[in-house]
Short mmCIF file of C-alpha atoms and ligand atoms in Angstrom, two decimals:
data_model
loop_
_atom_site.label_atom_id
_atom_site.label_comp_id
_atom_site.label_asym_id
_atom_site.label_seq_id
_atom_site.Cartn_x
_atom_site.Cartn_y
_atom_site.Cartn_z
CA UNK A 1198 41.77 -40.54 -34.51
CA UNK A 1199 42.54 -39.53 -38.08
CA UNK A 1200 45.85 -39.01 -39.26
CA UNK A 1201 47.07 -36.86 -42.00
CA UNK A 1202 50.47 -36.49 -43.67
CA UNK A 1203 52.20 -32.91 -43.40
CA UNK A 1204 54.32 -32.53 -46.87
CA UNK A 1205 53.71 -32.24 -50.92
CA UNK A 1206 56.09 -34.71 -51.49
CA UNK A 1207 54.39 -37.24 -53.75
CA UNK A 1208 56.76 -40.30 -52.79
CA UNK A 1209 56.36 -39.71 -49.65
CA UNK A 1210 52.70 -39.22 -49.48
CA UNK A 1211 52.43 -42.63 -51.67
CA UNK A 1212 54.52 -44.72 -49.12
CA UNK A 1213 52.81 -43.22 -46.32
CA UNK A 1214 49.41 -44.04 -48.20
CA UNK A 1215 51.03 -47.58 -49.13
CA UNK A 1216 50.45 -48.18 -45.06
CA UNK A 1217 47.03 -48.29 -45.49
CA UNK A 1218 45.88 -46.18 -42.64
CA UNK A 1219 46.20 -42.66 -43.76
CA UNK A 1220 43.11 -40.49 -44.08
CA UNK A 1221 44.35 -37.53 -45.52
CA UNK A 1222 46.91 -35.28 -47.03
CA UNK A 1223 47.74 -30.77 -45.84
CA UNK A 1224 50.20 -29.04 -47.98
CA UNK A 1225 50.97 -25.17 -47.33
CA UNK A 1226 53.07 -22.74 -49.51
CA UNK A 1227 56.27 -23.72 -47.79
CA UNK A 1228 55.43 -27.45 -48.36
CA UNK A 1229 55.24 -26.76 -52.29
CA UNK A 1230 58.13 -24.52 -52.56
CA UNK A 1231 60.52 -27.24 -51.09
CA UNK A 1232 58.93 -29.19 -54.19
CA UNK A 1233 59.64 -26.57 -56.82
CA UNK A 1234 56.39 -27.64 -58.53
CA UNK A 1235 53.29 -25.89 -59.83
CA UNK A 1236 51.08 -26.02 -57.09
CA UNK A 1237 47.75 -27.54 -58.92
CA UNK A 1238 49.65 -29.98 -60.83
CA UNK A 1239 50.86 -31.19 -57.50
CA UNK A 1240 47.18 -31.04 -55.85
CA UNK A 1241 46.25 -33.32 -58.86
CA UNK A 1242 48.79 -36.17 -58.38
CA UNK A 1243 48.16 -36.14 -54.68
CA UNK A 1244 44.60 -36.30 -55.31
CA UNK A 1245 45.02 -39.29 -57.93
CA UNK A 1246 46.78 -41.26 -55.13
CA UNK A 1247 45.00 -40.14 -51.60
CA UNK A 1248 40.85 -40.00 -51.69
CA UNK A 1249 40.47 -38.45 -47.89
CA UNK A 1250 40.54 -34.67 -47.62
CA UNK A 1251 43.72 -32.70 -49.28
CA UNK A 1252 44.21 -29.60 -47.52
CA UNK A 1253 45.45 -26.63 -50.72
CA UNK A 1254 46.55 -23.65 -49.14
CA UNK A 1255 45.25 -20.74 -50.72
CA UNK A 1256 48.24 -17.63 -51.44
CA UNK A 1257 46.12 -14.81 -51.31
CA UNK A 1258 45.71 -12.44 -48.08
CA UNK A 1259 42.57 -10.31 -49.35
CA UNK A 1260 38.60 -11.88 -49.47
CA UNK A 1261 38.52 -11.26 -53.12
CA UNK A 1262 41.23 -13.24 -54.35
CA UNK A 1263 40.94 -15.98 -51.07
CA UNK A 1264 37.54 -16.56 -52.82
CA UNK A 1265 38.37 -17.08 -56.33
CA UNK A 1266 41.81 -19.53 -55.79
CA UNK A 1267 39.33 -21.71 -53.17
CA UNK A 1268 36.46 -21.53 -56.64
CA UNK A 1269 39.79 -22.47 -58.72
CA UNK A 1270 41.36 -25.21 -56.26
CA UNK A 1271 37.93 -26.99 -55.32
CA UNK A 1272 37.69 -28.04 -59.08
CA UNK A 1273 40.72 -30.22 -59.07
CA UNK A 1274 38.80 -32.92 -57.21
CA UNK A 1275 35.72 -33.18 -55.06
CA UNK A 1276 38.16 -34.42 -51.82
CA UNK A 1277 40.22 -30.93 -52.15
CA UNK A 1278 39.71 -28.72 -48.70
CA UNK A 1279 40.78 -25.22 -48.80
CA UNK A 1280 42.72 -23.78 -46.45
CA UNK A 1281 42.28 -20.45 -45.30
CA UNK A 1282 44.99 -18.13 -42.85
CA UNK A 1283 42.61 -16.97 -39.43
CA UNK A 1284 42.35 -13.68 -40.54
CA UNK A 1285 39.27 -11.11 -40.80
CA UNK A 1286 39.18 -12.04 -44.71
CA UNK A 1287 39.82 -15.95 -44.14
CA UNK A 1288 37.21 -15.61 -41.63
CA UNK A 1289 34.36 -14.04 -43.95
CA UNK A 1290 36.45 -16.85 -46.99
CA UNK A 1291 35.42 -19.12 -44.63
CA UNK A 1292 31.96 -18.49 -43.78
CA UNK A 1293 30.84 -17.76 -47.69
CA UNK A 1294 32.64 -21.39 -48.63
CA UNK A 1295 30.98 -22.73 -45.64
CA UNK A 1296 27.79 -22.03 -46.83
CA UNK A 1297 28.52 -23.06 -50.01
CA UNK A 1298 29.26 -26.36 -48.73
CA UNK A 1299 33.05 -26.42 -49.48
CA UNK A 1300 34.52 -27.30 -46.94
CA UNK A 1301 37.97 -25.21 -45.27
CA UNK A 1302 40.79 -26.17 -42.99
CA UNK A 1303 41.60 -22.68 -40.95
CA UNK A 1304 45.10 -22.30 -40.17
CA UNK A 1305 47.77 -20.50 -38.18
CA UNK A 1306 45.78 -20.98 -35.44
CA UNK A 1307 47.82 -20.15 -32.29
CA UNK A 1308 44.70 -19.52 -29.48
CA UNK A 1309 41.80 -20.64 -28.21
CA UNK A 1310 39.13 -17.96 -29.27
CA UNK A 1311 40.49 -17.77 -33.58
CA UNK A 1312 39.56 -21.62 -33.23
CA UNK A 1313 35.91 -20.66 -31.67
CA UNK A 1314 35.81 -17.93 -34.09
CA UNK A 1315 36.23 -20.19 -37.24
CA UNK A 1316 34.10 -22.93 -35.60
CA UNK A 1317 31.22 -20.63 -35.91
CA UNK A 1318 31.77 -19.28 -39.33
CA UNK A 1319 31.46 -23.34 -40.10
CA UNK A 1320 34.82 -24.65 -40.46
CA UNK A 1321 35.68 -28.07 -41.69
CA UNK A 1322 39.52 -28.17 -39.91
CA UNK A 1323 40.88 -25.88 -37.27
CA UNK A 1324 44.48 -25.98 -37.20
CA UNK A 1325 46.22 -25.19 -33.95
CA UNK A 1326 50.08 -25.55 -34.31
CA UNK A 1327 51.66 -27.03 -31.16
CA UNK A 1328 55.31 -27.23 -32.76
CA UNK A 1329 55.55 -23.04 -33.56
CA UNK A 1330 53.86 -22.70 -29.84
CA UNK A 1331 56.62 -24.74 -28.29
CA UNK A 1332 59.34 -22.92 -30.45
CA UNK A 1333 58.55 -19.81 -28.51
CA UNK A 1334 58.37 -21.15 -25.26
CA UNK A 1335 54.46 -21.64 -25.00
CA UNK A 1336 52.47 -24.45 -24.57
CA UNK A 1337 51.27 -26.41 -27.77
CA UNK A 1338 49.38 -29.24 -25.87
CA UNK A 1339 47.78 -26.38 -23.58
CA UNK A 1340 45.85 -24.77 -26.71
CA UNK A 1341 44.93 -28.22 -27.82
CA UNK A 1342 43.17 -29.22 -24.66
CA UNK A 1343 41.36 -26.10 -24.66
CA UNK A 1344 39.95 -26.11 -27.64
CA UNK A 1345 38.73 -29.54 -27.13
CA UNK A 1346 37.19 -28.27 -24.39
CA UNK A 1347 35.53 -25.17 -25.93
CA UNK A 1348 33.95 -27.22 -29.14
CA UNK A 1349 32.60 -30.08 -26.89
CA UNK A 1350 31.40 -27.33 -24.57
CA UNK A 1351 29.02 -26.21 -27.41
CA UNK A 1352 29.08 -29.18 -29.65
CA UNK A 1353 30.48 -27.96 -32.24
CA UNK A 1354 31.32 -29.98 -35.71
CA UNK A 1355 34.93 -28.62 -36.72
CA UNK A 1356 37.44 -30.84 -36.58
CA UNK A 1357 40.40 -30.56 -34.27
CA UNK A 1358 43.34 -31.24 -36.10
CA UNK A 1359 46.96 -30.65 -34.30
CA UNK A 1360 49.44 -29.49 -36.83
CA UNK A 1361 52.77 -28.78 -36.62
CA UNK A 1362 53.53 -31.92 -35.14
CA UNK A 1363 57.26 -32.59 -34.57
CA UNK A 1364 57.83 -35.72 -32.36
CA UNK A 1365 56.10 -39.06 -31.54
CA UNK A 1366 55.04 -37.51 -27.61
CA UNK A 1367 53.22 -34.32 -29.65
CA UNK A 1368 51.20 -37.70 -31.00
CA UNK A 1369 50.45 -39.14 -27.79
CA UNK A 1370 49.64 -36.29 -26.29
CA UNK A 1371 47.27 -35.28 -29.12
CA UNK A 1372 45.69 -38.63 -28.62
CA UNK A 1373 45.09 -38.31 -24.90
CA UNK A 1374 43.43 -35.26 -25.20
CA UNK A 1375 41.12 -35.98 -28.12
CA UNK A 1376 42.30 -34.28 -31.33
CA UNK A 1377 40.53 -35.55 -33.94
CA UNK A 1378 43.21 -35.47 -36.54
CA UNK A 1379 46.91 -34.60 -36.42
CA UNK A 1380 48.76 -34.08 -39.59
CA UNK A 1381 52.26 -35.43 -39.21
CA UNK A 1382 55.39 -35.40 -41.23
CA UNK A 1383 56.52 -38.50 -42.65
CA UNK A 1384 59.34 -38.87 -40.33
CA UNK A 1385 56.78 -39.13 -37.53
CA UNK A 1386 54.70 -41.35 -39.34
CA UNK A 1387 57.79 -44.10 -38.89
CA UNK A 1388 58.72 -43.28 -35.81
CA UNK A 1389 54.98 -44.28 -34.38
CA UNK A 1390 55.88 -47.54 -34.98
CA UNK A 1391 58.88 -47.52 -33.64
CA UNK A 1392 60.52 -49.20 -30.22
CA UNK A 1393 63.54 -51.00 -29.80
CA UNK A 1394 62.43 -53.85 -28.00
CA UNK A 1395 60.03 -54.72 -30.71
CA UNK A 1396 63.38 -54.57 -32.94
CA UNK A 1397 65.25 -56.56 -30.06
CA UNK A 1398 62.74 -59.19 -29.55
CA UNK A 1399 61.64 -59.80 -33.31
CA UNK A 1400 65.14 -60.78 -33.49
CA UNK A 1401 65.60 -63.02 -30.85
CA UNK A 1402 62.24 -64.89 -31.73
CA UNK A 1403 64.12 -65.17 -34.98
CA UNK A 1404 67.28 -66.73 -33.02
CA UNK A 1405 65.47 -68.79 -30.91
CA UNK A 1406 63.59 -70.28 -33.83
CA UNK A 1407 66.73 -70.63 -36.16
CA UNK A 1408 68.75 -72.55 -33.05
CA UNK A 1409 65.63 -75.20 -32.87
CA UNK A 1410 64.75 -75.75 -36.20
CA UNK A 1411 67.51 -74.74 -38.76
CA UNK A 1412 67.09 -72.68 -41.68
C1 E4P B 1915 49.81 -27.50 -41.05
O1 E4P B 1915 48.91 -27.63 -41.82
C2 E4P B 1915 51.15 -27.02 -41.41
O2 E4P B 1915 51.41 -27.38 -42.75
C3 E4P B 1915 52.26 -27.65 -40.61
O3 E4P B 1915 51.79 -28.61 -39.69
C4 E4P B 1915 53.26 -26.70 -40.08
O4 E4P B 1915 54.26 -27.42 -39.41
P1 E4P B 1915 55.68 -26.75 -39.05
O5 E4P B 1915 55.46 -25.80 -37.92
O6 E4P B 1915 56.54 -27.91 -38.65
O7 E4P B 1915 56.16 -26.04 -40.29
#
C-alpha cells in the first residue's frame, strides 16, 4: 500500500519524507491557502524534496482553462499529477491529459459510478473521500470497498487512493479492503506508529536493563 501525505506544508512534508517510506505528496486549494504561498513556487519545493507523484490541484472549473493550468503545472517537474474536480469538464480534462500521457488524480469523488466514470476516461488517481462521507452521516469505508470491487471487476489500472483520511482506523480499514494509496495528514502519519504499550514496554526494557547493568 502506498501512502501519501495530505498538506503543502513543506516542513511537514520533509519530516514525513525524512521517514523514509512516503511515496507521494496531494495538495488542494485549501491546503495552499493555509500556506499563504504562491501555489507553483510551493509545487517546486515539494517537488525538490519528494520524487513520487505530487498531486497540484488545478483552480479552474471550465475545460478550457482546466487544460491550460494542467499544460502550465506538468512543467514544474516530470513527477507533478494533476488533479482534476469529477465534473463533465474534469472528465473530458481528464481523458485529453490521459491520452496525452499526463497523468491526473480525480477528486471529490463521493460515489461509486464518478470513480468508474474517470477510470474509463484513463485516470491515474481516483479520490474517494471517506472523512466528508462520514461528516454527513454516510459511509466512507462503504464507497471504498465498492470501488475496489468495481475496478477489479473490470481490471481496471486507476489507482484507489482514500483521501480525506482523519484517524488511524480510516487507515486500517483502507488497508483491509485494498486501497492502493491513502493520502494522510501528518498527524496520522505519527499516530500509525503509535501504541502505548510499545511506549510502556520500551521503557521497562530500559529499567530492567539499567537495574542489571548500571548506566
Ligand atoms: C485529498 O486529496 C484532499 O486533499 C483531502 O484528503 C481532503 O481531506 P479533508 O476532507 O480532511 O479536507
Amino acid at each position: 500500500m502506498e501512502l501519501y501525505i495530505d498538506t503543502a506544508n513543506l516542513d511537514e512534508i520533509k519530516q514525513a519524507n525524512d521517514l523514509g517510506v512516503l511515496d507521494g505528496v496531494t495538495t488542494n486549494p485549501s491546503l495552499i491557502a493555509k500556506e499563504k504561498i504562491d501555489y507553483g513556487k510551493r509545487l517546486e519545493e515539494i517537488c525538490r524534496v519528494v520524487k513520487g507523484p505530487v498531486s497540484a490541484e488545478v483552480i479552474s472549473v471550465e475545460y478550457e482553462g482546466m487544460m491550460k493550468e494542467a499544460g502550465e503545472r506538468a512543467k514544474i517537474a516530470p513527477n507533478i499529477v494533476i488533479k482534476l474536480p469529477i465534473t463533465v469538464d474534469g472528465l473530458r480534462a481528464c481523458k485529453a491529459l490521459s491520452d496525452k500521457g499526463v497523468k491526473t488524480n480525480m477528486t471529490l469523488c463521493f460515489q461509486p459510478l464518478q470513480a468508474l466514470m474517470v477510470a474509463k476516461a484513463g485516470a491515474f488517481l481516483v479520490s474517494p473521500f471517506i472523512g466528508r462521507l462520514d461528516d454527513v452521516a454516510e459511509d466512507g469505508m462503504d464507497l471504498i470497498q465498492r470501488i475496489r470491487q468495481i475496478y477489479d471487476n473490470f481490471g481496471y489500472k486507476t489507482k484507489l487512493l482514500a483521501a480525506s483520511v482523519r484517524h488511524p482506523k480510516h487507515m486500517v480499514d483502507c488497508a483491509l479492503a485494498g486501497a492502493d494509496v491513502a493520502t494522510v495528514p501528518f498527524s496520522v502519519i505519527k499516530q500509525m506508529l503509535q501504541h502505548p504499550l510499545t511506549d510502556v514496554g520500551l521503557k521497562k526494557f530500559l529499567e530492567d536493563y539499567k537495574k542489571a547493568f548500571g548506566g
